[in-house]
């Protein structure tokens, strides 16, 4: 496969934890497709773009090799696959698929940090990340690769510790394990090929990346409007989360008060509204933002 057929390619996970959110992001960026008979490929109808649906493990290689122009993958998978060859470039973090690679052991161990695993055996599906971490911590341990069911290794006496992905911790708990130190924090990222696309697709590629960045920036962002006494403006601006410079407009027939509009980049909680009210704001409205550029 190569992109030399007049269409961009975006690699996404076919099914699994990142699949739905990846498609949501692509849809919110304005791309439309019909699910065809082709399981591997969704053809975008309104742009020359194909969505290539694969195992997440294959995404970094496809993008690094220029088989796909963009990809959506967990940082953990990207980091595990890093080698001396050409690598995919991270365009931006996407804010979903958050998880943590953690060391875990049975409770009986007197945990003094990763050095407690000195000379021990550690089972993991992420040997490269783990080895880099252990080297950084000055710990020599026997890292064994397990492709799945890593969490059973300590009970089976296959290993003293494991290094596995954790999001809620329920799987560890169910297996009687205690989470210890954090090895790697991960979330889904947009990655881009080091090989540029055909010249006539370059603008489309830039526009898709910019739209995705707009989708990420506006998710959670709110448009906030209120009336406020002029004297309280400094207090109000300090209270609004991630608001930058708000727009201030006169109110007809009122010299002492203004209307204030602001885009807040962070969540606006009830507590924030209560604080705004306490310094004199009134008629406070919080609106969702659909698109932002
Ligand atoms: P594939 O069939 O595509 O290889 P997989 O089984 O390797 O799928 P999933 O379990 O779907 O992968 O997880 C995909 C990604 O989701 C992980 O690599 C990680 O970045 C992220 N993730 C988020 N939370 C968790 C979690 N609790 N456990 C595992 N992965 C998680
Ligand atoms: Mg996988």
XYZ file of C-alpha atoms and ligand atoms in Angstrom:
325
model
C 0.000 0.000 0.000
C 1.096 3.575 -0.561
C -0.848 6.819 -0.573
C -0.095 7.394 -4.263
C -3.685 7.126 -5.445
C -5.064 10.561 -4.759
C -6.516 9.789 -1.318
C -5.315 10.427 2.202
C -5.351 7.582 4.688
C -6.112 7.736 8.383
C -5.268 4.638 10.455
C -7.622 3.910 13.340
C -8.227 0.995 15.678
C -10.713 -1.398 14.127
C -12.378 -2.367 17.385
C -11.446 -1.861 21.001
C -11.137 0.937 23.487
C -10.112 3.654 21.027
C -12.344 2.718 18.094
C -15.530 4.676 18.886
C -13.827 7.836 20.108
C -11.548 7.850 17.052
C -14.549 7.731 14.718
C -16.299 10.448 16.781
C -13.326 12.763 16.333
C -13.185 12.120 12.595
C -16.946 12.704 12.274
C -16.732 15.929 14.305
C -13.989 17.093 11.924
C -16.636 16.961 9.162
C -15.877 13.650 7.445
C -18.739 11.383 6.333
C -18.567 7.750 5.354
C -20.808 4.771 4.821
C -19.937 1.475 6.430
C -19.419 -0.729 3.402
C -18.700 -4.404 3.028
C -15.011 -3.654 3.276
C -14.042 -4.273 6.869
C -10.516 -2.886 6.484
C -11.440 0.368 4.808
C -14.162 2.994 5.235
C -14.352 5.310 2.235
C -15.016 8.947 3.141
C -17.657 10.342 0.781
C -17.086 14.066 1.017
C -13.262 14.145 0.812
C -10.611 11.979 -0.868
C -9.824 10.161 2.379
C -9.941 6.509 3.451
C -10.132 5.281 7.039
C -7.926 2.232 7.457
C -9.160 0.026 10.331
C -6.450 -2.139 11.890
C -5.092 -3.556 15.167
C -3.786 -0.667 17.235
C -0.325 -2.256 17.345
C 0.020 -1.772 13.579
C -0.894 1.917 13.539
C 2.547 3.414 14.409
C 4.286 1.358 11.713
C 1.707 2.201 9.041
C 2.103 5.894 9.783
C 5.899 5.811 10.178
C 6.247 4.027 6.835
C 3.962 6.476 5.020
C 1.328 3.811 4.288
C -1.069 6.064 6.199
C -0.806 9.848 6.538
C -2.417 10.138 9.971
C -3.196 7.738 12.788
C -4.908 7.672 16.158
C -3.200 5.484 18.738
C -2.366 5.254 22.453
C 0.952 6.837 23.450
C 1.758 3.538 25.168
C 1.626 1.650 21.863
C 3.589 4.378 20.068
C 6.267 4.457 22.771
C 6.548 0.661 22.923
C 7.136 0.481 19.177
C 9.816 3.198 19.002
C 13.028 2.009 17.416
C 15.959 3.418 15.508
C 13.939 3.690 12.275
C 11.746 6.559 11.073
C 9.055 7.356 13.612
C 5.593 8.845 13.354
C 5.361 12.421 14.680
C 2.916 13.237 17.459
C 0.616 16.050 16.281
C -1.391 16.430 19.506
C -2.837 14.619 22.497
C -6.550 13.874 22.069
C -7.771 13.751 25.664
C -9.302 10.258 25.563
C -8.014 6.698 26.104
C -6.270 7.768 29.284
C -4.553 4.987 31.190
C -1.408 4.395 33.210
C 1.254 1.701 32.973
C 1.880 0.729 36.560
C 4.006 -1.689 38.467
C 1.908 -3.963 40.672
C 2.681 -6.781 43.077
C 0.920 -8.998 45.572
C 0.331 -7.179 48.888
C 2.902 -9.172 50.903
C 5.877 -7.164 49.649
C 7.531 -4.378 51.671
C 7.487 -1.861 48.799
C 10.425 0.551 48.771
C 9.963 1.726 45.186
C 10.998 0.008 41.947
C 14.273 -1.146 43.541
C 12.140 -3.655 45.464
C 12.031 -5.555 42.148
C 15.845 -5.702 41.844
C 16.811 -9.159 40.572
C 13.145 -10.205 40.354
C 11.031 -11.215 37.432
C 8.458 -8.767 36.005
C 5.779 -9.788 33.484
C 4.494 -7.216 30.996
C 3.097 -6.652 27.511
C 5.272 -3.519 27.319
C 8.878 -4.790 27.643
C 10.498 -1.842 25.872
C 8.843 0.838 27.983
C 9.505 -1.174 31.137
C 13.187 -1.795 30.330
C 13.749 1.917 29.635
C 12.062 2.786 32.926
C 14.053 0.226 34.931
C 17.309 1.422 33.365
C 16.385 4.984 34.393
C 15.736 3.777 37.955
C 18.946 1.723 38.058
C 17.020 -1.514 38.600
C 18.176 -4.789 37.032
C 15.269 -7.195 36.658
C 14.236 -10.063 34.419
C 11.539 -8.688 32.093
C 9.304 -11.359 30.575
C 6.870 -10.692 27.769
C 3.274 -11.829 28.225
C 0.827 -10.883 25.480
C -2.251 -11.124 27.680
C -3.525 -12.006 31.165
C -0.457 -10.374 32.692
C -2.347 -9.875 35.949
C -2.389 -13.609 36.732
C 1.438 -13.911 36.662
C 2.134 -13.167 40.364
C -0.443 -15.662 41.665
C 0.888 -18.317 39.277
C 4.375 -17.535 40.630
C 5.473 -16.669 37.101
C 6.688 -13.258 38.266
C 7.058 -11.144 41.412
C 5.694 -8.049 39.766
C 3.798 -7.009 36.701
C 3.772 -3.837 34.639
C 0.327 -3.381 33.132
C -2.179 -0.787 31.935
C -4.534 0.479 34.599
C -7.466 2.834 34.236
C -9.808 2.185 37.160
C -7.705 -0.392 39.009
C -10.591 -2.904 39.095
C -8.654 -5.627 37.252
C -5.711 -5.341 39.636
C -8.010 -5.488 42.625
C -9.889 -8.498 41.241
C -6.542 -10.298 41.017
C -5.463 -9.367 44.522
C -2.730 -7.017 43.281
C -1.613 -3.683 44.676
C -0.693 -0.864 42.284
C 2.791 0.499 43.023
C 4.800 3.052 41.018
C 3.759 4.657 37.723
C 5.871 3.710 34.720
C 4.103 5.642 31.945
C 1.050 7.919 31.613
C -0.818 7.513 28.339
C -3.671 8.913 26.288
C -4.661 8.693 22.636
C -2.610 10.902 20.300
C -2.922 11.987 16.680
C 0.190 10.947 14.779
C 1.417 12.046 11.378
C 3.696 10.417 8.853
C 7.220 11.810 8.329
C 6.536 11.224 4.605
C 4.532 14.154 3.166
C 1.438 13.296 1.079
C 1.139 14.029 -2.635
C 1.291 17.792 -3.238
C -2.413 18.109 -4.108
C -3.394 16.467 -0.794
C -1.145 18.591 1.449
C -3.742 21.325 2.050
C -6.416 18.759 2.862
C -4.097 17.081 5.375
C -3.394 20.438 7.077
C -7.078 21.268 7.159
C -8.023 17.906 8.733
C -5.374 18.369 11.445
C -6.563 21.920 12.105
C -10.192 20.810 12.342
C -9.281 18.022 14.756
C -7.375 20.493 16.869
C -10.500 22.702 16.873
C -12.674 19.763 17.940
C -10.314 18.948 20.828
C -10.046 22.604 21.890
C -13.813 23.121 21.893
C -14.664 19.890 23.726
C -15.308 21.015 27.276
C -15.041 24.688 26.294
C -18.028 26.920 27.058
C -19.275 30.329 25.958
C -20.146 32.329 29.059
C -22.256 35.513 29.085
C -23.267 37.695 32.020
C -24.028 41.192 33.168
C -21.536 42.622 35.643
C -20.783 45.783 37.580
C -17.774 47.566 36.014
C -16.134 47.600 39.430
C -16.148 43.766 39.571
C -14.502 43.115 36.191
C -11.061 42.206 37.574
C -12.598 39.778 40.071
C -14.768 38.179 37.387
C -11.890 37.697 34.956
C -9.873 36.058 37.743
C -12.740 33.633 38.478
C -13.444 32.538 34.875
C -11.449 29.369 34.070
C -9.114 29.734 31.078
C -10.969 32.724 29.622
C -8.224 34.886 28.052
C -9.545 38.429 27.296
C -13.326 38.612 27.478
C -15.455 40.917 25.302
C -16.982 43.811 27.266
C -20.083 45.560 25.847
C -22.071 48.536 27.138
C -25.574 47.963 28.535
C -28.216 50.430 27.317
C -28.960 53.065 29.958
C -26.427 51.717 32.480
C -23.035 53.328 33.077
C -22.146 51.236 36.093
C -22.637 47.798 34.460
C -21.539 45.961 31.296
C -22.225 42.719 29.446
C -19.279 40.324 29.426
C -18.790 37.423 26.984
C -15.948 34.940 27.267
C -14.851 31.572 25.905
C -13.796 29.405 28.839
C -11.379 26.647 27.837
C -12.085 24.622 30.947
C -15.208 23.189 32.547
C -17.478 25.779 34.170
C -18.814 24.305 37.401
C -21.716 25.450 39.587
C -19.100 26.643 42.093
C -17.729 29.028 39.466
C -21.212 30.477 38.846
C -21.729 30.922 42.576
C -18.456 32.830 42.868
C -19.407 35.026 39.903
C -22.736 35.811 41.522
C -21.037 36.603 44.818
C -18.944 39.350 43.182
C -22.035 40.890 41.541
C -22.546 39.128 38.196
C -26.155 38.510 37.098
C -28.024 36.914 34.178
C -25.204 34.361 33.796
C -25.551 32.035 30.792
C -23.243 29.106 29.961
C -23.550 27.808 26.390
C -21.923 24.851 24.642
C -19.576 25.567 21.743
C -20.059 23.474 18.634
C -17.007 24.445 16.596
C -13.921 26.511 17.245
C -11.042 27.478 14.991
P -6.199 -4.427 19.205
O -7.101 -5.541 18.847
O -6.467 -3.209 18.360
O -4.740 -4.781 19.261
P -5.936 -4.127 22.086
O -6.556 -5.253 22.808
O -4.456 -4.061 21.927
O -6.660 -3.983 20.669
P -7.521 -2.222 23.654
O -7.723 -3.017 24.886
O -8.688 -1.911 22.793
O -6.301 -2.736 22.769
O -6.864 -0.833 24.118
C -6.452 0.116 23.194
C -5.768 1.245 23.913
O -6.677 1.877 24.814
C -4.593 0.885 24.798
O -3.396 0.684 24.084
C -4.495 2.107 25.680
O -3.824 3.153 25.009
C -5.946 2.520 25.861
N -6.547 2.160 27.173
C -7.311 2.982 27.915
N -7.687 2.408 29.060
C -7.174 1.185 29.082
C -7.211 0.082 30.000
N -7.863 0.139 31.152
N -6.584 -1.054 29.672
C -5.961 -1.147 28.493
N -5.874 -0.138 27.591
C -6.459 1.017 27.865
Mg -3.271 -4.168 20.427
